[in-house]
PDB file of C-alpha atoms in Angstrom:
ATOM      1  CA  MET A   1       2.192  33.836  35.605  1.00 89.00           C
ATOM      2  CA  VAL A   2      -0.064  31.371  34.044  1.00 95.00           C
ATOM      3  CA  THR A   3      -3.711  32.079  33.280  1.00 97.00           C
ATOM      4  CA  THR A   4      -6.566  30.761  32.916  1.00 97.00           C
ATOM      5  CA  LEU A   5      -9.848  31.904  30.865  1.00 98.00           C
ATOM      6  CA  ALA A   6     -12.689  30.267  33.204  1.00 97.00           C
ATOM      7  CA  ILE A   7     -15.940  29.716  31.621  1.00 97.00           C
ATOM      8  CA  ASP A   8     -18.398  27.733  33.856  1.00 95.00           C
ATOM      9  CA  CYS A   9     -21.782  27.173  31.201  1.00 96.00           C
ATOM     10  CA  GLY A  10     -25.134  26.572  32.471  1.00 91.00           C
ATOM     11  CA  GLY A  11     -28.672  25.960  31.297  1.00 90.00           C
ATOM     12  CA  GLY A  12     -30.183  29.666  32.289  1.00 90.00           C
ATOM     13  CA  GLY A  13     -26.647  31.538  31.579  1.00 94.00           C
ATOM     14  CA  ILE A  14     -22.630  31.311  30.917  1.00 97.00           C
ATOM     15  CA  LYS A  15     -20.218  32.904  33.563  1.00 96.00           C
ATOM     16  CA  GLY A  16     -16.835  33.865  32.624  1.00 97.00           C
ATOM     17  CA  THR A  17     -13.408  35.232  34.324  1.00 97.00           C
ATOM     18  CA  VAL A  18      -9.518  35.090  34.267  1.00 97.00           C
ATOM     19  CA  LEU A  19      -7.613  33.746  36.889  1.00 97.00           C
ATOM     20  CA  ASP A  20      -4.129  33.760  38.375  1.00 96.00           C
ATOM     21  CA  GLU A  21      -2.016  30.380  39.020  1.00 93.00           C
ATOM     22  CA  ALA A  22      -3.374  31.822  43.414  1.00 91.00           C
ATOM     23  CA  GLY A  23      -7.486  31.433  41.725  1.00 91.00           C
ATOM     24  CA  THR A  24      -7.578  35.096  41.807  1.00 93.00           C
ATOM     25  CA  MET A  25     -10.067  36.022  39.558  1.00 94.00           C
ATOM     26  CA  ARG A  26      -7.948  39.408  37.455  1.00 95.00           C
ATOM     27  CA  ALA A  27     -11.355  40.512  35.478  1.00 93.00           C
ATOM     28  CA  ARG A  28     -14.897  40.992  37.142  1.00 94.00           C
ATOM     29  CA  PRO A  29     -16.955  37.779  35.990  1.00 95.00           C
ATOM     30  CA  LEU A  30     -19.178  37.963  32.740  1.00 97.00           C
ATOM     31  CA  ARG A  31     -22.205  36.352  32.655  1.00 97.00           C
ATOM     32  CA  VAL A  32     -24.781  36.098  29.356  1.00 97.00           C
ATOM     33  CA  PRO A  33     -27.701  34.192  29.117  1.00 97.00           C
ATOM     34  CA  THR A  34     -27.895  30.698  27.205  1.00 97.00           C
ATOM     35  CA  PRO A  35     -28.859  31.414  23.413  1.00 98.00           C
ATOM     36  CA  TYR A  36     -31.660  28.192  22.803  1.00 98.00           C
ATOM     37  CA  PRO A  37     -31.877  26.849  20.058  1.00 97.00           C
ATOM     38  CA  LEU A  38     -27.760  25.967  20.773  1.00 98.00           C
ATOM     39  CA  PRO A  39     -25.872  24.117  18.578  1.00 98.00           C
ATOM     40  CA  PRO A  40     -22.623  23.746  19.074  1.00 98.00           C
ATOM     41  CA  GLU A  41     -20.977  26.281  16.353  1.00 98.00           C
ATOM     42  CA  LEU A  42     -23.248  28.729  18.425  1.00 98.00           C
ATOM     43  CA  PHE A  43     -22.284  27.300  21.580  1.00 98.00           C
ATOM     44  CA  VAL A  44     -18.406  28.054  20.634  1.00 98.00           C
ATOM     45  CA  LYS A  45     -19.289  31.478  19.110  1.00 98.00           C
ATOM     46  CA  THR A  46     -21.227  32.431  22.783  1.00 98.00           C
ATOM     47  CA  LEU A  47     -17.958  31.250  24.608  1.00 98.00           C
ATOM     48  CA  LEU A  48     -15.264  33.571  21.857  1.00 98.00           C
ATOM     49  CA  ASP A  49     -17.568  36.598  22.695  1.00 98.00           C
ATOM     50  CA  LEU A  50     -17.409  36.079  26.128  1.00 98.00           C
ATOM     51  CA  ALA A  51     -13.699  35.762  25.918  1.00 98.00           C
ATOM     52  CA  GLY A  52     -13.346  38.846  23.499  1.00 97.00           C
ATOM     53  CA  GLN A  53     -14.738  41.175  26.688  1.00 97.00           C
ATOM     54  CA  LEU A  54     -12.042  39.480  29.152  1.00 97.00           C
ATOM     55  CA  PRO A  55      -8.295  39.506  29.609  1.00 97.00           C
ATOM     56  CA  ALA A  56      -6.249  37.327  27.504  1.00 97.00           C
ATOM     57  CA  ALA A  57      -5.732  33.808  28.923  1.00 97.00           C
ATOM     58  CA  ASP A  58      -2.513  31.168  28.431  1.00 98.00           C
ATOM     59  CA  ARG A  59      -5.350  28.557  28.986  1.00 98.00           C
ATOM     60  CA  LEU A  60      -9.088  27.790  29.109  1.00 98.00           C
ATOM     61  CA  THR A  61     -11.452  25.548  31.258  1.00 98.00           C
ATOM     62  CA  VAL A  62     -15.066  24.885  30.530  1.00 98.00           C
ATOM     63  CA  GLY A  63     -17.811  23.925  32.648  1.00 96.00           C
ATOM     64  CA  MET A  64     -20.612  22.360  31.017  1.00 96.00           C
ATOM     65  CA  PRO A  65     -23.250  19.994  32.142  1.00 93.00           C
ATOM     66  CA  GLY A  66     -24.259  16.047  31.125  1.00 93.00           C
ATOM     67  CA  MET A  67     -21.432  13.310  30.417  1.00 95.00           C
ATOM     68  CA  ILE A  68     -18.098  14.406  29.155  1.00 95.00           C
ATOM     69  CA  ARG A  69     -15.569  11.969  28.634  1.00 94.00           C
ATOM     70  CA  HIS A  70     -12.222  12.838  27.990  1.00 94.00           C
ATOM     71  CA  GLY A  71     -13.236  16.718  26.381  1.00 96.00           C
ATOM     72  CA  VAL A  72     -15.746  14.999  23.631  1.00 97.00           C
ATOM     73  CA  VAL A  73     -19.598  15.537  24.819  1.00 97.00           C
ATOM     74  CA  VAL A  74     -21.714  11.993  25.064  1.00 97.00           C
ATOM     75  CA  ALA A  75     -24.814  13.332  26.293  1.00 95.00           C
ATOM     76  CA  THR A  76     -26.186  17.523  26.899  1.00 95.00           C
ATOM     77  CA  PRO A  77     -29.444  17.681  28.905  1.00 91.00           C
ATOM     78  CA  HIS A  78     -30.380  21.114  28.062  1.00 93.00           C
ATOM     79  CA  TYR A  79     -28.649  22.446  24.874  1.00 97.00           C
ATOM     80  CA  VAL A  80     -29.774  19.116  22.719  1.00 97.00           C
ATOM     81  CA  THR A  81     -33.430  20.865  23.424  1.00 97.00           C
ATOM     82  CA  ARG A  82     -35.167  23.503  20.488  1.00 96.00           C
ATOM     83  CA  ALA A  83     -35.915  26.177  24.046  1.00 96.00           C
ATOM     84  CA  GLY A  84     -33.944  25.425  26.947  1.00 93.00           C
ATOM     85  CA  PRO A  85     -34.705  23.464  29.749  1.00 89.00           C
ATOM     86  CA  ARG A  86     -37.221  20.976  29.787  1.00 85.00           C
ATOM     87  CA  THR A  87     -38.338  21.830  26.709  1.00 93.00           C
ATOM     88  CA  LYS A  88     -38.322  19.299  23.230  1.00 96.00           C
ATOM     89  CA  ILE A  89     -35.678  17.456  22.435  1.00 97.00           C
ATOM     90  CA  ASP A  90     -34.450  18.554  18.563  1.00 98.00           C
ATOM     91  CA  PRO A  91     -33.348  15.391  16.710  1.00 98.00           C
ATOM     92  CA  ASP A  92     -30.565  17.988  14.872  1.00 98.00           C
ATOM     93  CA  LEU A  93     -29.434  18.845  17.621  1.00 98.00           C
ATOM     94  CA  PHE A  94     -29.173  15.510  20.233  1.00 98.00           C
ATOM     95  CA  ALA A  95     -27.211  13.808  16.454  1.00 98.00           C
ATOM     96  CA  GLN A  96     -24.787  17.360  17.014  1.00 98.00           C
ATOM     97  CA  TRP A  97     -23.944  16.678  19.875  1.00 98.00           C
ATOM     98  CA  SER A  98     -24.012  13.391  20.316  1.00 97.00           C
ATOM     99  CA  GLY A  99     -19.455  12.714  20.349  1.00 98.00           C
ATOM    100  CA  TYR A 100     -19.237  16.255  19.657  1.00 98.00           C
ATOM    101  CA  ASP A 101     -15.222  16.834  20.418  1.00 98.00           C
ATOM    102  CA  ALA A 102     -15.566  20.409  22.462  1.00 98.00           C
ATOM    103  CA  ARG A 103     -11.651  20.429  23.388  1.00 98.00           C
ATOM    104  CA  THR A 104     -10.495  20.300  20.500  1.00 98.00           C
ATOM    105  CA  ALA A 105     -13.196  22.953  18.999  1.00 98.00           C
ATOM    106  CA  LEU A 106     -12.251  25.300  21.334  1.00 98.00           C
ATOM    107  CA  THR A 107      -8.880  24.426  21.786  1.00 98.00           C
ATOM    108  CA  ASP A 108      -8.946  25.351  17.784  1.00 98.00           C
ATOM    109  CA  ALA A 109     -11.022  27.966  17.429  1.00 98.00           C
ATOM    110  CA  PHE A 110      -9.242  29.736  20.887  1.00 98.00           C
ATOM    111  CA  GLY A 111      -5.710  28.863  19.612  1.00 98.00           C
ATOM    112  CA  LEU A 112      -5.287  27.917  23.903  1.00 97.00           C
ATOM    113  CA  PRO A 113      -4.754  24.331  25.568  1.00 97.00           C
ATOM    114  CA  ALA A 114      -8.365  23.394  26.424  1.00 97.00           C
ATOM    115  CA  LEU A 115      -9.529  21.449  29.493  1.00 97.00           C
ATOM    116  CA  VAL A 116     -13.559  20.311  28.486  1.00 97.00           C
ATOM    117  CA  LEU A 117     -15.491  19.272  32.193  1.00 96.00           C
ATOM    118  CA  ASN A 118     -18.447  18.542  33.882  1.00 95.00           C
ATOM    119  CA  ASP A 119     -19.703  21.527  35.325  1.00 93.00           C
ATOM    120  CA  ALA A 120     -19.759  20.104  38.508  1.00 94.00           C
ATOM    121  CA  GLU A 121     -16.189  18.542  38.153  1.00 95.00           C
ATOM    122  CA  VAL A 122     -14.661  22.189  37.858  1.00 95.00           C
ATOM    123  CA  HIS A 123     -16.490  23.842  40.361  1.00 94.00           C
ATOM    124  CA  GLY A 124     -15.425  20.481  42.931  1.00 95.00           C
ATOM    125  CA  ALA A 125     -11.764  21.568  42.139  1.00 94.00           C
ATOM    126  CA  GLY A 126     -12.546  24.985  43.485  1.00 93.00           C
ATOM    127  CA  VAL A 127     -13.521  23.525  46.712  1.00 94.00           C
ATOM    128  CA  VAL A 128     -12.625  20.063  47.428  1.00 95.00           C
ATOM    129  CA  ALA A 129      -9.433  19.203  50.302  1.00 94.00           C
ATOM    130  CA  GLY A 130      -7.630  16.634  48.324  1.00 92.00           C
ATOM    131  CA  SER A 131      -8.186  14.217  50.889  1.00 94.00           C
ATOM    132  CA  GLY A 132     -10.196  11.700  51.198  1.00 96.00           C
ATOM    133  CA  CYS A 133     -13.658  10.761  49.618  1.00 98.00           C
ATOM    134  CA  GLU A 134     -15.250  13.831  48.702  1.00 98.00           C
ATOM    135  CA  LEU A 135     -18.445  14.324  46.922  1.00 98.00           C
ATOM    136  CA  VAL A 136     -19.935  17.418  45.529  1.00 97.00           C
ATOM    137  CA  LEU A 137     -23.441  18.223  44.680  1.00 97.00           C
ATOM    138  CA  THR A 138     -24.627  21.673  42.325  1.00 95.00           C
ATOM    139  CA  LEU A 139     -27.972  22.427  42.705  1.00 95.00           C
ATOM    140  CA  GLY A 140     -29.502  24.683  40.025  1.00 90.00           C
ATOM    141  CA  THR A 141     -31.345  23.841  36.946  1.00 88.00           C
ATOM    142  CA  GLY A 142     -30.882  19.938  37.774  1.00 90.00           C
ATOM    143  CA  LEU A 143     -28.989  18.347  40.473  1.00 94.00           C
ATOM    144  CA  GLY A 144     -24.909  17.461  39.432  1.00 94.00           C
ATOM    145  CA  SER A 145     -22.157  15.575  40.897  1.00 96.00           C
ATOM    146  CA  ALA A 146     -19.330  14.891  40.562  1.00 96.00           C
ATOM    147  CA  LEU A 147     -16.341  12.331  43.115  1.00 96.00           C
ATOM    148  CA  PHE A 148     -13.022  13.022  44.043  1.00 95.00           C
ATOM    149  CA  ASP A 149     -10.979  10.196  45.876  1.00 95.00           C
ATOM    150  CA  GLY A 150      -7.821  12.043  47.471  1.00 94.00           C
ATOM    151  CA  GLY A 151      -8.092  14.904  45.406  1.00 92.00           C
ATOM    152  CA  VAL A 152      -7.970  12.553  42.231  1.00 91.00           C
ATOM    153  CA  LEU A 153     -11.435  13.283  40.137  1.00 92.00           C
ATOM    154  CA  ALA A 154     -13.098   9.654  39.649  1.00 92.00           C
ATOM    155  CA  PRO A 155     -14.726   9.285  36.125  1.00 90.00           C
ATOM    156  CA  HIS A 156     -18.113  10.628  36.212  1.00 91.00           C
ATOM    157  CA  LEU A 157     -21.508   9.439  37.159  1.00 91.00           C
ATOM    158  CA  GLU A 158     -24.873  11.272  36.011  1.00 91.00           C
ATOM    159  CA  LEU A 159     -26.422  10.783  39.018  1.00 93.00           C
ATOM    160  CA  SER A 160     -29.331  13.311  38.203  1.00 91.00           C
ATOM    161  CA  HIS A 161     -30.538  10.871  35.851  1.00 91.00           C
ATOM    162  CA  ALA A 162     -31.326   7.916  38.155  1.00 94.00           C
ATOM    163  CA  PRO A 163     -34.260   7.528  39.798  1.00 94.00           C
ATOM    164  CA  VAL A 164     -35.077   8.228  43.186  1.00 93.00           C
ATOM    165  CA  ARG A 165     -38.824   7.683  43.497  1.00 87.00           C
ATOM    166  CA  TRP A 166     -41.989   6.873  41.499  1.00 84.00           C
ATOM    167  CA  GLY A 167     -39.576   7.044  38.528  1.00 86.00           C
ATOM    168  CA  THR A 168     -38.812  11.155  39.357  1.00 93.00           C
ATOM    169  CA  THR A 169     -35.029  11.711  38.657  1.00 94.00           C
ATOM    170  CA  TYR A 170     -32.571  13.371  41.023  1.00 95.00           C
ATOM    171  CA  ASP A 171     -32.854  16.258  38.023  1.00 92.00           C
ATOM    172  CA  THR A 172     -36.350  16.635  38.356  1.00 92.00           C
ATOM    173  CA  TYR A 173     -37.085  16.092  41.740  1.00 96.00           C
ATOM    174  CA  VAL A 174     -34.980  18.875  42.930  1.00 97.00           C
ATOM    175  CA  GLY A 175     -34.086  21.412  40.683  1.00 94.00           C
ATOM    176  CA  GLU A 176     -35.427  24.941  40.369  1.00 93.00           C
ATOM    177  CA  PRO A 177     -38.441  24.312  38.773  1.00 93.00           C
ATOM    178  CA  GLU A 178     -39.689  21.724  41.913  1.00 95.00           C
ATOM    179  CA  ARG A 179     -37.921  24.442  44.325  1.00 97.00           C
ATOM    180  CA  ARG A 180     -39.707  27.258  43.015  1.00 96.00           C
ATOM    181  CA  ARG A 181     -43.228  24.872  42.797  1.00 97.00           C
ATOM    182  CA  LEU A 182     -42.774  23.552  46.948  1.00 97.00           C
ATOM    183  CA  GLY A 183     -40.870  26.403  47.971  1.00 98.00           C
ATOM    184  CA  ASP A 184     -37.753  26.830  49.793  1.00 97.00           C
ATOM    185  CA  GLY A 185     -39.096  25.140  53.074  1.00 97.00           C
ATOM    186  CA  PHE A 186     -40.313  21.945  51.867  1.00 98.00           C
ATOM    187  CA  TRP A 187     -37.576  22.100  48.889  1.00 98.00           C
ATOM    188  CA  SER A 188     -34.229  22.182  51.505  1.00 98.00           C
ATOM    189  CA  ARG A 189     -36.527  19.311  52.984  1.00 98.00           C
ATOM    190  CA  ARG A 190     -36.410  17.227  50.112  1.00 97.00           C
ATOM    191  CA  VAL A 191     -32.584  17.513  49.542  1.00 98.00           C
ATOM    192  CA  ARG A 192     -31.679  16.776  53.201  1.00 98.00           C
ATOM    193  CA  GLN A 193     -33.808  13.661  52.456  1.00 97.00           C
ATOM    194  CA  VAL A 194     -31.596  13.256  49.134  1.00 97.00           C
ATOM    195  CA  VAL A 195     -28.303  13.309  51.336  1.00 98.00           C
ATOM    196  CA  GLU A 196     -29.645  10.908  53.460  1.00 97.00           C
ATOM    197  CA  GLY A 197     -30.274   8.785  51.210  1.00 96.00           C
ATOM    198  CA  LEU A 198     -27.089   8.489  49.546  1.00 97.00           C
ATOM    199  CA  ARG A 199     -24.969   8.773  52.426  1.00 98.00           C
ATOM    200  CA  PRO A 200     -24.595   4.907  52.463  1.00 97.00           C
ATOM    201  CA  VAL A 201     -24.027   5.134  48.964  1.00 96.00           C
ATOM    202  CA  PHE A 202     -21.160   7.355  48.746  1.00 97.00           C
ATOM    203  CA  ARG A 203     -19.380   6.374  52.347  1.00 97.00           C
ATOM    204  CA  TRP A 204     -17.791  10.356  51.475  1.00 98.00           C
ATOM    205  CA  ASP A 205     -15.664  11.688  54.158  1.00 98.00           C
ATOM    206  CA  ARG A 206     -16.454  14.889  53.161  1.00 98.00           C
ATOM    207  CA  LEU A 207     -20.021  16.086  50.885  1.00 98.00           C
ATOM    208  CA  TYR A 208     -19.593  19.724  49.396  1.00 98.00           C
ATOM    209  CA  LEU A 209     -22.930  21.408  48.415  1.00 97.00           C
ATOM    210  CA  GLY A 210     -22.632  23.998  45.374  1.00 95.00           C
ATOM    211  CA  GLY A 211     -24.791  25.307  42.802  1.00 91.00           C
ATOM    212  CA  GLY A 212     -26.858  28.566  42.784  1.00 90.00           C
ATOM    213  CA  ASN A 213     -29.692  27.150  44.796  1.00 95.00           C
ATOM    214  CA  SER A 214     -27.212  25.893  47.621  1.00 96.00           C
ATOM    215  CA  ARG A 215     -27.418  29.175  49.528  1.00 96.00           C
ATOM    216  CA  LEU A 216     -31.456  28.571  50.026  1.00 97.00           C
ATOM    217  CA  ILE A 217     -30.948  25.696  51.493  1.00 98.00           C
ATOM    218  CA  ARG A 218     -32.801  26.575  54.985  1.00 98.00           C
ATOM    219  CA  PRO A 219     -29.561  26.573  57.964  1.00 97.00           C
ATOM    220  CA  GLU A 220     -31.994  24.433  60.583  1.00 97.00           C
ATOM    221  CA  GLN A 221     -31.897  21.311  57.249  1.00 98.00           C
ATOM    222  CA  LEU A 222     -28.693  21.885  56.262  1.00 97.00           C
ATOM    223  CA  THR A 223     -27.985  21.627  59.833  1.00 97.00           C
ATOM    224  CA  ARG A 224     -29.444  18.122  60.143  1.00 97.00           C
ATOM    225  CA  MET A 225     -27.461  16.731  57.601  1.00 98.00           C
ATOM    226  CA  GLY A 226     -24.851  16.532  59.572  1.00 96.00           C
ATOM    227  CA  GLU A 227     -20.480  18.141  60.281  1.00 96.00           C
ATOM    228  CA  ASP A 228     -19.370  16.558  56.849  1.00 97.00           C
ATOM    229  CA  VAL A 229     -21.628  18.360  54.702  1.00 98.00           C
ATOM    230  CA  VAL A 230     -21.334  21.775  53.682  1.00 96.00           C
ATOM    231  CA  VAL A 231     -22.544  24.605  51.709  1.00 97.00           C
ATOM    232  CA  VAL A 232     -19.646  26.336  49.424  1.00 94.00           C
ATOM    233  CA  PRO A 233     -20.270  29.227  47.402  1.00 90.00           C
ATOM    234  CA  ASN A 234     -21.175  29.392  43.794  1.00 83.00           C
ATOM    235  CA  THR A 235     -17.741  31.272  42.396  1.00 86.00           C
ATOM    236  CA  ALA A 236     -16.611  28.263  42.917  1.00 87.00           C
ATOM    237  CA  ALA A 237     -17.331  27.123  38.985  1.00 83.00           C
ATOM    238  CA  LEU A 238     -14.981  29.784  38.260  1.00 89.00           C
ATOM    239  CA  VAL A 239     -12.310  29.489  40.719  1.00 90.00           C
ATOM    240  CA  GLY A 240     -12.347  25.340  39.798  1.00 94.00           C
ATOM    241  CA  GLY A 241     -11.127  26.427  36.476  1.00 95.00           C
ATOM    242  CA  VAL A 242      -7.274  26.673  37.734  1.00 95.00           C
ATOM    243  CA  ARG A 243      -7.173  23.978  39.964  1.00 92.00           C
ATOM    244  CA  ALA A 244      -8.714  21.511  37.744  1.00 94.00           C
ATOM    245  CA  TRP A 245      -5.705  20.750  35.869  1.00 93.00           C
ATOM    246  CA  GLN A 246      -4.427  19.864  38.274  1.00 86.00           C
ATOM    247  CA  LEU A 247      -7.097  17.377  40.063  1.00 79.00           C
ATOM    248  CA  THR A 248      -7.553  15.373  36.844  1.00 66.00           C
ATOM    249  CA  GLY A 249      -5.126  13.102  35.889  1.00 51.00           C
TER     250      GLY A 249
END
C-alpha cells in the first residue's frame, strides 16, 4: 500500500496528515501556524518538523499558494511578505522565492517523491468527479482557483490577481479581510456576484466552492447560484493529496 503525506500550506496555517491509497487518513491532521518571515529554508524545515509528528509515508504532496509550474514557484503572494498576508513585501524574500524549485528541494529534504502544486489544485483533486469541465474556487485568506477538464488538471491561472472592479482584485474582493469587514451576509452576496460574473467565462459543468470560508456562505445565496454550484469540505485539501498524483498527467 502506497501512503501519501499531504501538506496544505496556507497564509495563516500549515496542515498535514498521512493517507492511504483510498484517501483515508491514517493519522489525525496536525496544524501549525505559518511562520513569518518565511524564507524557503524555513518553509522546508517547518514541513519537516510537521512530518516528524506523523507516520512515515511513501510520497509527498504539497499544496501552496501562488503560481506553481512543474514544482517551481513562479510567484507566491504571502511568503514574500515580512509578517504574513497583506503586509509589506520583503525584496530579499521575493528574490529567494522567485524561481524556487520547491519540488526538488522537498524531494531532497524528505527523501521521497514529491508533488508540489497550487493549493487550490490539490483541493480540487480531492473533489472533482473527473467528467466535463469542473472549476474549483477556494475561499480563505484570498481566492484560489483550479480548472479540470475530464479529470485532467489544466495549466494554472492566477485568477485571484485579475481585477474584478475599481482596480480591486478577486483576491481582495472576497478574501478574509473583506469577509470580516462586511460580515457573512454581505460577503456571501459578493461571492454570488463573483460566481455569476465567472459563469459565462468558464461555462463549467460543475463549480466547487471550497476553502475554510466556503462553509460561511449563506444558504439563500448558495441556492441562488444554481444546482451546478456545490460547497465541498475543507478536508479535501488533504484528501486531494492522493488523487493529485493521478490527475496531473
